[in-house]
PDB file of C-alpha atoms in Angstrom:
ATOM      1  CA  MET L 839      11.425 -17.476 -14.897  1.00 80.00           C
ATOM      2  CA  LYS L 840      14.046 -14.925 -13.897  1.00 85.00           C
ATOM      3  CA  PRO L 841      16.486 -15.817 -11.093  1.00 87.00           C
ATOM      4  CA  GLN L 842      14.831 -13.326  -8.725  1.00 88.00           C
ATOM      5  CA  ASP L 843      11.501 -15.105  -9.227  1.00 92.00           C
ATOM      6  CA  LEU L 844      12.619 -18.568  -8.166  1.00 90.00           C
ATOM      7  CA  PRO L 845      12.548 -18.150  -4.343  1.00 90.00           C
ATOM      8  CA  PHE L 846       8.827 -17.356  -4.556  1.00 94.00           C
ATOM      9  CA  LEU L 847       7.884 -20.520  -6.436  1.00 93.00           C
ATOM     10  CA  CYS L 848       7.629 -24.188  -5.572  1.00 92.00           C
ATOM     11  CA  PRO L 849      10.180 -26.359  -7.447  1.00 88.00           C
ATOM     12  CA  GLU L 850       7.536 -27.858  -9.733  1.00 88.00           C
ATOM     13  CA  ALA L 851       6.741 -24.412 -11.112  1.00 87.00           C
ATOM     14  CA  ALA L 852      10.252 -22.965 -10.988  1.00 83.00           C
ATOM     15  CA  ASP L 853      11.631 -25.677 -13.288  1.00 82.00           C
ATOM     16  CA  LEU L 854       9.041 -25.340 -16.052  1.00 86.00           C
ATOM     17  CA  PRO L 855      10.287 -24.212 -19.477  1.00 84.00           C
ATOM     18  CA  ALA L 856       9.085 -21.026 -21.187  1.00 83.00           C
ATOM     19  CA  LEU L 857       7.927 -21.931 -24.680  1.00 87.00           C
ATOM     20  CA  GLY L 858       6.845 -18.485 -25.902  1.00 83.00           C
ATOM     21  CA  ARG L 859       3.515 -16.881 -26.649  1.00 81.00           C
ATOM     22  CA  LEU L 860       0.784 -18.776 -28.444  1.00 82.00           C
ATOM     23  CA  THR L 861      -1.656 -15.878 -28.749  1.00 74.00           C
ATOM     24  CA  GLY L 862      -1.685 -12.115 -28.593  1.00 61.00           C
ATOM     25  CA  ARG L 863       0.902  -9.533 -29.497  1.00 61.00           C
ATOM     26  CA  GLY L 864       4.320 -10.988 -30.292  1.00 61.00           C
ATOM     27  CA  ASP L 865       3.275 -14.649 -30.413  1.00 65.00           C
ATOM     28  CA  THR L 866       6.425 -16.756 -30.873  1.00 75.00           C
ATOM     29  CA  LEU L 867       5.376 -20.362 -30.307  1.00 82.00           C
ATOM     30  CA  ASN L 868       4.800 -22.633 -33.278  1.00 84.00           C
ATOM     31  CA  LEU L 869       2.651 -25.719 -32.960  1.00 87.00           C
ATOM     32  CA  GLU L 870       5.523 -28.152 -33.600  1.00 88.00           C
ATOM     33  CA  VAL L 871       7.385 -26.882 -30.540  1.00 89.00           C
ATOM     34  CA  LEU L 872       4.181 -26.964 -28.540  1.00 89.00           C
ATOM     35  CA  LEU L 873       3.466 -30.578 -29.477  1.00 92.00           C
ATOM     36  CA  SER L 874       7.040 -31.621 -28.663  1.00 92.00           C
ATOM     37  CA  THR L 875       6.210 -31.060 -24.977  1.00 91.00           C
ATOM     38  CA  ARG L 876       3.254 -33.484 -25.225  1.00 93.00           C
ATOM     39  CA  PRO L 877       0.701 -31.206 -23.531  1.00 94.00           C
ATOM     40  CA  GLU L 878      -2.571 -32.635 -22.283  1.00 96.00           C
ATOM     41  CA  LEU L 879      -4.332 -29.282 -22.070  1.00 96.00           C
ATOM     42  CA  ILE L 880      -3.992 -25.700 -23.355  1.00 95.00           C
ATOM     43  CA  VAL L 881      -5.351 -22.955 -21.108  1.00 94.00           C
ATOM     44  CA  ASP L 882      -5.862 -19.387 -22.317  1.00 92.00           C
ATOM     45  CA  TYR L 883      -6.697 -17.019 -19.445  1.00 91.00           C
ATOM     46  CA  GLY L 884      -7.646 -13.496 -20.466  1.00 88.00           C
ATOM     47  CA  THR L 885      -9.980 -11.890 -22.949  1.00 86.00           C
ATOM     48  CA  VAL L 886     -12.738 -14.140 -24.239  1.00 91.00           C
ATOM     49  CA  ASN L 887     -14.292 -13.054 -27.518  1.00 92.00           C
ATOM     50  CA  ALA L 888     -15.010 -14.391 -30.989  1.00 94.00           C
ATOM     51  CA  THR L 889     -11.416 -13.909 -32.153  1.00 91.00           C
ATOM     52  CA  TYR L 890      -9.926 -15.934 -29.308  1.00 91.00           C
ATOM     53  CA  ALA L 891     -12.662 -18.560 -29.568  1.00 94.00           C
ATOM     54  CA  ASP L 892     -11.866 -19.013 -33.267  1.00 93.00           C
ATOM     55  CA  LEU L 893      -8.145 -19.310 -32.516  1.00 90.00           C
ATOM     56  CA  ALA L 894      -8.832 -21.847 -29.781  1.00 92.00           C
ATOM     57  CA  ALA L 895     -10.938 -23.950 -32.127  1.00 94.00           C
ATOM     58  CA  ARG L 896      -8.290 -23.874 -34.859  1.00 91.00           C
ATOM     59  CA  VAL L 897      -5.439 -24.795 -32.509  1.00 91.00           C
ATOM     60  CA  GLN L 898      -7.506 -27.576 -30.946  1.00 94.00           C
ATOM     61  CA  ASP L 899      -8.358 -28.962 -34.411  1.00 95.00           C
ATOM     62  CA  GLN L 900      -4.726 -28.782 -35.570  1.00 92.00           C
ATOM     63  CA  THR L 901      -3.168 -30.295 -32.461  1.00 92.00           C
ATOM     64  CA  GLY L 902      -5.853 -32.544 -31.034  1.00 95.00           C
ATOM     65  CA  VAL L 903      -5.162 -30.992 -27.625  1.00 96.00           C
ATOM     66  CA  PRO L 904      -8.157 -29.728 -25.619  1.00 96.00           C
ATOM     67  CA  TYR L 905      -8.124 -25.910 -25.421  1.00 96.00           C
ATOM     68  CA  VAL L 906      -9.831 -24.090 -22.532  1.00 96.00           C
ATOM     69  CA  LEU L 907     -10.709 -20.400 -22.641  1.00 95.00           C
ATOM     70  CA  VAL L 908     -11.068 -18.765 -19.223  1.00 95.00           C
ATOM     71  CA  ASP L 909     -12.504 -15.279 -18.721  1.00 94.00           C
ATOM     72  CA  GLY L 910      -9.705 -13.241 -17.124  1.00 91.00           C
ATOM     73  CA  SER L 911     -11.751 -10.197 -16.160  1.00 89.00           C
ATOM     74  CA  PHE L 912     -11.526  -9.125 -12.530  1.00 90.00           C
ATOM     75  CA  ALA L 913     -15.245  -9.574 -11.966  1.00 90.00           C
ATOM     76  CA  GLN L 914     -15.028 -13.220 -12.999  1.00 94.00           C
ATOM     77  CA  MET L 915     -11.874 -14.132 -11.037  1.00 96.00           C
ATOM     78  CA  PRO L 916     -13.521 -16.332  -8.368  1.00 97.00           C
ATOM     79  CA  GLN L 917     -15.541 -18.122 -11.032  1.00 97.00           C
ATOM     80  CA  ALA L 918     -12.421 -18.535 -13.206  1.00 97.00           C
ATOM     81  CA  ILE L 919     -10.563 -20.153 -10.310  1.00 98.00           C
ATOM     82  CA  ARG L 920     -13.435 -22.570  -9.729  1.00 98.00           C
ATOM     83  CA  GLN L 921     -13.604 -23.320 -13.464  1.00 96.00           C
ATOM     84  CA  MET L 922      -9.918 -24.242 -13.609  1.00 97.00           C
ATOM     85  CA  ALA L 923     -10.184 -26.276 -10.416  1.00 97.00           C
ATOM     86  CA  ASP L 924     -13.040 -28.237 -11.999  1.00 97.00           C
ATOM     87  CA  VAL L 925     -11.047 -28.811 -15.187  1.00 96.00           C
ATOM     88  CA  LEU L 926      -8.010 -29.979 -13.203  1.00 96.00           C
ATOM     89  CA  GLY L 927      -9.996 -32.095 -10.753  1.00 97.00           C
ATOM     90  CA  VAL L 928      -8.992 -30.173  -7.602  1.00 98.00           C
ATOM     91  CA  PRO L 929     -12.279 -28.617  -6.436  1.00 97.00           C
ATOM     92  CA  GLU L 930     -11.268 -28.202  -2.779  1.00 98.00           C
ATOM     93  CA  ARG L 931      -8.119 -26.282  -3.687  1.00 98.00           C
ATOM     94  CA  GLY L 932     -10.130 -24.167  -6.104  1.00 98.00           C
ATOM     95  CA  GLU L 933     -12.744 -23.360  -3.500  1.00 98.00           C
ATOM     96  CA  THR L 934     -10.055 -22.226  -1.040  1.00 98.00           C
ATOM     97  CA  LEU L 935      -8.519 -19.872  -3.600  1.00 98.00           C
ATOM     98  CA  ALA L 936     -11.860 -18.617  -4.895  1.00 98.00           C
ATOM     99  CA  ARG L 937     -13.070 -17.789  -1.382  1.00 98.00           C
ATOM    100  CA  TYR L 938      -9.826 -15.931  -0.710  1.00 98.00           C
ATOM    101  CA  ALA L 939     -10.446 -13.864  -3.852  1.00 98.00           C
ATOM    102  CA  GLU L 940     -14.044 -13.152  -2.827  1.00 97.00           C
ATOM    103  CA  THR L 941     -13.025 -12.130   0.688  1.00 97.00           C
ATOM    104  CA  THR L 942     -10.218  -9.893  -0.566  1.00 97.00           C
ATOM    105  CA  LEU L 943     -12.537  -8.085  -2.965  1.00 96.00           C
ATOM    106  CA  ALA L 944     -15.337  -7.828  -0.385  1.00 96.00           C
ATOM    107  CA  ASP L 945     -12.919  -6.264   2.106  1.00 96.00           C
ATOM    108  CA  LEU L 946     -11.819  -3.826  -0.586  1.00 96.00           C
ATOM    109  CA  ASP L 947     -15.410  -2.836  -1.354  1.00 96.00           C
ATOM    110  CA  ALA L 948     -16.128  -2.305   2.337  1.00 97.00           C
ATOM    111  CA  MET L 949     -13.146   0.049   2.540  1.00 97.00           C
ATOM    112  CA  LEU L 950     -14.114   1.920  -0.635  1.00 97.00           C
ATOM    113  CA  ALA L 951     -17.632   2.462   0.681  1.00 97.00           C
ATOM    114  CA  GLY L 952     -16.179   4.918   3.185  1.00 96.00           C
ATOM    115  CA  ILE L 953     -14.099   6.868   0.669  1.00 96.00           C
ATOM    116  CA  PRO L 954     -15.944   9.647  -1.207  1.00 95.00           C
ATOM    117  CA  GLU L 955     -15.472  10.074  -4.940  1.00 92.00           C
ATOM    118  CA  THR L 956     -13.641  13.348  -4.327  1.00 93.00           C
ATOM    119  CA  ALA L 957     -10.954  11.452  -2.407  1.00 94.00           C
ATOM    120  CA  ARG L 958     -10.296   8.939  -5.196  1.00 96.00           C
ATOM    121  CA  PRO L 959      -6.881   9.592  -6.818  1.00 97.00           C
ATOM    122  CA  ARG L 960      -6.328  10.113 -10.535  1.00 97.00           C
ATOM    123  CA  VAL L 961      -3.830   7.476 -11.658  1.00 98.00           C
ATOM    124  CA  TYR L 962      -1.615   6.948 -14.691  1.00 98.00           C
ATOM    125  CA  LEU L 963      -0.135   3.520 -15.467  1.00 97.00           C
ATOM    126  CA  ALA L 964       3.416   3.931 -16.818  1.00 97.00           C
ATOM    127  CA  ARG L 965       4.973   1.006 -18.643  1.00 96.00           C
ATOM    128  CA  GLY L 966       8.446   0.727 -20.122  1.00 94.00           C
ATOM    129  CA  PRO L 967      11.629   2.674 -19.316  1.00 96.00           C
ATOM    130  CA  GLU L 968      10.187   5.865 -20.840  1.00 96.00           C
ATOM    131  CA  GLY L 969       6.818   5.496 -19.124  1.00 97.00           C
ATOM    132  CA  THR L 970       4.934   6.240 -22.321  1.00 97.00           C
ATOM    133  CA  GLU L 971       3.208   2.898 -22.782  1.00 96.00           C
ATOM    134  CA  THR L 972      -0.063   2.758 -20.871  1.00 96.00           C
ATOM    135  CA  ALA L 973      -3.458   1.108 -20.716  1.00 94.00           C
ATOM    136  CA  GLY L 974      -6.813   2.854 -20.721  1.00 91.00           C
ATOM    137  CA  PRO L 975      -9.900   2.180 -18.598  1.00 89.00           C
ATOM    138  CA  ASN L 976     -11.184  -0.543 -20.963  1.00 85.00           C
ATOM    139  CA  SER L 977      -7.956  -2.554 -20.902  1.00 89.00           C
ATOM    140  CA  ILE L 978      -7.550  -5.744 -18.883  1.00 87.00           C
ATOM    141  CA  ASN L 979      -4.005  -4.530 -18.156  1.00 90.00           C
ATOM    142  CA  ALA L 980      -5.343  -1.671 -16.032  1.00 93.00           C
ATOM    143  CA  GLU L 981      -8.279  -3.339 -14.300  1.00 93.00           C
ATOM    144  CA  VAL L 982      -6.533  -3.155 -10.925  1.00 94.00           C
ATOM    145  CA  ILE L 983      -6.646   0.658 -11.043  1.00 95.00           C
ATOM    146  CA  ALA L 984     -10.403   0.725 -11.510  1.00 94.00           C
ATOM    147  CA  ARG L 985     -10.948  -2.099  -9.023  1.00 95.00           C
ATOM    148  CA  VAL L 986      -9.374  -0.078  -6.219  1.00 97.00           C
ATOM    149  CA  GLY L 987     -11.688   2.825  -6.973  1.00 96.00           C
ATOM    150  CA  ALA L 988      -9.089   5.051  -8.621  1.00 97.00           C
ATOM    151  CA  ILE L 989      -9.605   7.063 -11.808  1.00 96.00           C
ATOM    152  CA  ASN L 990      -7.499   5.992 -14.775  1.00 96.00           C
ATOM    153  CA  VAL L 991      -6.557   9.270 -16.479  1.00 97.00           C
ATOM    154  CA  ALA L 992      -5.509   7.626 -19.743  1.00 95.00           C
ATOM    155  CA  ARG L 993      -8.020   8.095 -22.511  1.00 88.00           C
ATOM    156  CA  THR L 994      -7.101   5.820 -25.389  1.00 82.00           C
ATOM    157  CA  ASP L 995      -9.016   4.233 -28.239  1.00 75.00           C
ATOM    158  CA  SER L 996      -7.411   0.855 -27.560  1.00 76.00           C
ATOM    159  CA  ASP L 997      -8.763  -1.808 -25.224  1.00 79.00           C
ATOM    160  CA  GLY L 998      -5.174  -3.010 -24.859  1.00 83.00           C
ATOM    161  CA  LEU L 999      -1.871  -1.179 -24.539  1.00 91.00           C
ATOM    162  CA  ALA L1000      -1.217   2.179 -26.210  1.00 92.00           C
ATOM    163  CA  ASN L1001       1.665   4.611 -26.578  1.00 94.00           C
ATOM    164  CA  VAL L1002       1.227   8.224 -25.527  1.00 95.00           C
ATOM    165  CA  SER L1003       3.505  11.254 -25.217  1.00 95.00           C
ATOM    166  CA  PRO L1004       4.765  12.838 -21.990  1.00 95.00           C
ATOM    167  CA  GLU L1005       2.942  15.983 -23.106  1.00 95.00           C
ATOM    168  CA  GLN L1006      -0.305  14.046 -23.046  1.00 96.00           C
ATOM    169  CA  VAL L1007       0.441  12.822 -19.531  1.00 97.00           C
ATOM    170  CA  GLN L1008       1.157  16.453 -18.567  1.00 96.00           C
ATOM    171  CA  ALA L1009      -2.335  17.347 -19.757  1.00 96.00           C
ATOM    172  CA  TRP L1010      -3.897  14.478 -17.815  1.00 97.00           C
ATOM    173  CA  ALA L1011      -2.031  15.615 -14.658  1.00 97.00           C
ATOM    174  CA  PRO L1012      -2.289  12.397 -12.625  1.00 98.00           C
ATOM    175  CA  ASP L1013      -2.061  12.490  -8.834  1.00 97.00           C
ATOM    176  CA  VAL L1014      -0.328   9.099  -8.780  1.00 98.00           C
ATOM    177  CA  ILE L1015       1.801   7.205 -11.287  1.00 98.00           C
ATOM    178  CA  ILE L1016       2.034   3.429 -11.011  1.00 98.00           C
ATOM    179  CA  ALA L1017       5.089   2.177 -12.883  1.00 97.00           C
ATOM    180  CA  VAL L1018       6.219  -1.323 -13.772  1.00 95.00           C
ATOM    181  CA  ASP L1019       9.763  -0.512 -14.932  1.00 96.00           C
ATOM    182  CA  PRO L1020      12.400   0.247 -12.269  1.00 96.00           C
ATOM    183  CA  ASP L1021      14.459   2.346 -14.701  1.00 96.00           C
ATOM    184  CA  PHE L1022      11.555   4.724 -15.217  1.00 97.00           C
ATOM    185  CA  VAL L1023      11.051   5.147 -11.465  1.00 97.00           C
ATOM    186  CA  ALA L1024      14.770   5.733 -10.940  1.00 96.00           C
ATOM    187  CA  ASN L1025      14.979   8.395 -13.661  1.00 97.00           C
ATOM    188  CA  VAL L1026      11.588  10.122 -13.767  1.00 97.00           C
ATOM    189  CA  THR L1027      12.567  12.951 -11.413  1.00 96.00           C
ATOM    190  CA  THR L1028      15.414  13.951 -13.784  1.00 96.00           C
ATOM    191  CA  MET L1029      13.463  13.592 -17.044  1.00 96.00           C
ATOM    192  CA  PRO L1030      12.532  17.164 -18.090  1.00 96.00           C
ATOM    193  CA  GLU L1031       9.382  16.146 -19.951  1.00 95.00           C
ATOM    194  CA  TRP L1032       7.888  14.668 -16.748  1.00 97.00           C
ATOM    195  CA  GLN L1033       8.448  17.653 -14.498  1.00 96.00           C
ATOM    196  CA  GLY L1034       5.410  19.564 -13.267  1.00 94.00           C
ATOM    197  CA  ILE L1035       3.155  16.506 -13.230  1.00 97.00           C
ATOM    198  CA  PRO L1036       1.507  16.385  -9.772  1.00 97.00           C
ATOM    199  CA  ALA L1037       2.492  12.751  -9.144  1.00 98.00           C
ATOM    200  CA  VAL L1038       6.153  13.482  -9.888  1.00 97.00           C
ATOM    201  CA  ALA L1039       6.224  16.771  -7.991  1.00 96.00           C
ATOM    202  CA  GLN L1040       4.658  15.157  -4.907  1.00 96.00           C
ATOM    203  CA  GLY L1041       6.781  12.005  -4.955  1.00 96.00           C
ATOM    204  CA  ARG L1042       3.854   9.720  -5.691  1.00 97.00           C
ATOM    205  CA  VAL L1043       5.465   7.564  -8.373  1.00 98.00           C
ATOM    206  CA  TYR L1044       5.266   3.968  -7.163  1.00 98.00           C
ATOM    207  CA  LEU L1045       7.024   0.928  -8.597  1.00 98.00           C
ATOM    208  CA  ALA L1046       4.687  -2.055  -8.648  1.00 97.00           C
ATOM    209  CA  PRO L1047       6.338  -5.219  -7.315  1.00 97.00           C
ATOM    210  CA  GLY L1048       6.958  -7.807 -10.006  1.00 94.00           C
ATOM    211  CA  ALA L1049       8.309 -11.090  -8.601  1.00 95.00           C
ATOM    212  CA  PRO L1050       7.396 -13.735  -9.494  1.00 95.00           C
ATOM    213  CA  PHE L1051       4.542 -11.968 -11.322  1.00 95.00           C
ATOM    214  CA  GLY L1052       3.528  -8.327 -11.585  1.00 95.00           C
ATOM    215  CA  PHE L1053       1.035  -6.790  -9.187  1.00 97.00           C
ATOM    216  CA  ILE L1054      -0.682  -4.849 -12.016  1.00 95.00           C
ATOM    217  CA  ASP L1055      -0.638  -7.253 -14.938  1.00 90.00           C
ATOM    218  CA  THR L1056       2.329  -9.199 -16.371  1.00 87.00           C
ATOM    219  CA  PRO L1057       0.208 -11.270 -16.615  1.00 88.00           C
ATOM    220  CA  PRO L1058      -3.289 -10.015 -15.765  1.00 88.00           C
ATOM    221  CA  SER L1059      -4.124 -13.046 -13.645  1.00 93.00           C
ATOM    222  CA  VAL L1060      -4.667 -13.943  -9.981  1.00 95.00           C
ATOM    223  CA  ASN L1061      -1.430 -12.110  -9.101  1.00 96.00           C
ATOM    224  CA  ARG L1062      -3.564  -8.968  -9.328  1.00 96.00           C
ATOM    225  CA  LEU L1063      -5.106  -9.876  -5.978  1.00 97.00           C
ATOM    226  CA  ALA L1064      -1.737  -8.994  -4.441  1.00 98.00           C
ATOM    227  CA  GLY L1065      -1.916  -5.824  -6.517  1.00 97.00           C
ATOM    228  CA  VAL L1066      -5.289  -4.922  -5.024  1.00 97.00           C
ATOM    229  CA  ILE L1067      -3.917  -5.306  -1.500  1.00 98.00           C
ATOM    230  CA  TRP L1068      -0.746  -3.329  -2.274  1.00 98.00           C
ATOM    231  CA  LEU L1069      -2.451  -0.558  -4.240  1.00 97.00           C
ATOM    232  CA  ALA L1070      -5.146  -0.060  -1.597  1.00 97.00           C
ATOM    233  CA  HIS L1071      -2.415   0.586   0.962  1.00 97.00           C
ATOM    234  CA  LYS L1072      -0.592   2.946  -1.408  1.00 97.00           C
ATOM    235  CA  LEU L1073      -3.612   4.975  -2.433  1.00 97.00           C
ATOM    236  CA  TYR L1074      -5.558   4.925   0.845  1.00 97.00           C
ATOM    237  CA  PRO L1075      -2.959   4.450   3.624  1.00 95.00           C
ATOM    238  CA  LYS L1076      -5.294   5.663   6.369  1.00 94.00           C
ATOM    239  CA  ALA L1077      -8.242   3.533   5.293  1.00 96.00           C
ATOM    240  CA  ALA L1078      -6.538   0.275   4.280  1.00 95.00           C
ATOM    241  CA  LYS L1079      -6.770  -2.310   7.027  1.00 90.00           C
ATOM    242  CA  GLY L1080      -4.406  -5.068   8.054  1.00 93.00           C
ATOM    243  CA  ASP L1081      -0.650  -5.410   7.890  1.00 96.00           C
ATOM    244  CA  LEU L1082       0.449  -5.053   4.257  1.00 97.00           C
ATOM    245  CA  HIS L1083       3.558  -7.203   4.681  1.00 97.00           C
ATOM    246  CA  GLY L1084       1.659  -9.973   6.416  1.00 97.00           C
ATOM    247  CA  ARG L1085      -1.160  -9.965   3.880  1.00 97.00           C
ATOM    248  CA  ILE L1086       1.280 -10.189   0.964  1.00 98.00           C
ATOM    249  CA  ALA L1087       3.131 -13.064   2.642  1.00 98.00           C
ATOM    250  CA  ASP L1088      -0.226 -14.821   3.173  1.00 98.00           C
ATOM    251  CA  PHE L1089      -1.111 -14.427  -0.512  1.00 98.00           C
ATOM    252  CA  TYR L1090       2.240 -15.777  -1.681  1.00 98.00           C
ATOM    253  CA  GLN L1091       2.037 -18.789   0.608  1.00 97.00           C
ATOM    254  CA  LEU L1092      -1.509 -19.619  -0.456  1.00 98.00           C
ATOM    255  CA  PHE L1093      -1.116 -19.173  -4.207  1.00 97.00           C
ATOM    256  CA  TYR L1094       2.572 -19.880  -4.906  1.00 96.00           C
ATOM    257  CA  GLY L1095       3.655 -22.249  -2.118  1.00 94.00           C
ATOM    258  CA  PRO L1096       6.682 -20.853  -0.254  1.00 93.00           C
ATOM    259  CA  ARG L1097       6.052 -18.204   2.403  1.00 96.00           C
ATOM    260  CA  PRO L1098       8.499 -15.302   2.029  1.00 96.00           C
ATOM    261  CA  ASP L1099      10.088 -14.104   5.252  1.00 96.00           C
ATOM    262  CA  ALA L1100       9.767 -10.529   6.506  1.00 96.00           C
ATOM    263  CA  ALA L1101      13.042  -9.355   4.952  1.00 96.00           C
ATOM    264  CA  THR L1102      12.111 -10.797   1.550  1.00 95.00           C
ATOM    265  CA  VAL L1103       8.700  -9.113   1.617  1.00 97.00           C
ATOM    266  CA  SER L1104      10.329  -5.781   2.511  1.00 96.00           C
ATOM    267  CA  VAL L1105      12.639  -6.055  -0.512  1.00 95.00           C
ATOM    268  CA  LEU L1106       9.729  -7.118  -2.733  1.00 96.00           C
ATOM    269  CA  LEU L1107       7.678  -4.076  -1.677  1.00 96.00           C
ATOM    270  CA  GLY L1108      10.608  -1.687  -2.003  1.00 92.00           C
ATOM    271  CA  ASP L1109      10.652  -0.650   1.653  1.00 85.00           C
TER     272      ASP L1109
END
């Protein structure tokens, strides 16, 4: 964890080591290092398909450590929370978190019911300092955009991340850009290749908060519930209900442990 992440986490989580990636792009963890930590369980939360099931079976056979695959899609989030709570033997805690997820998404759907399709913004997800890495509508990395009723302008052949050109973004002409890199947000208004895009011209380039975990993905897990709350307020400021700062503080306290004070939440949200 980065130093700026630590105030948001309970000590038990803040002190855990980072071993590297076991699956996916850029995997860096070998099984010897994994076994040196004497794990009792491996949990893989994300895409569930034949490829990941085969990997799980092979790792479980090689290590003797039980390997759990959990569907990380947004639609399955409450069920995924209950599944993990059952595996870990904490059903009451799981039910509390799952009901929070269900209520948050039900409140979102109630708000979206009053917003016509013509009022839904066209959104581009900009990743990296150049803003040219993105995720299309079929990617788990961009599920938050679709879940808040927005239109993901990126049209890619990949169901993961993809690289595009600024010229392609010009053609897509998004109304809003959601960025995850502070350097991109700081520099986009002076980058010639991004000028003329409606989102840039209208000052609707928003930096997604990212401590201790990103509101959009990084990773695409339960942290995206905070992303739903934040993005609903950004995209539909007149329709979104409740106090954004208070709702984010509530989420952090419930899921991560410590409750951030008002000043900390303001810094987190970039106010």
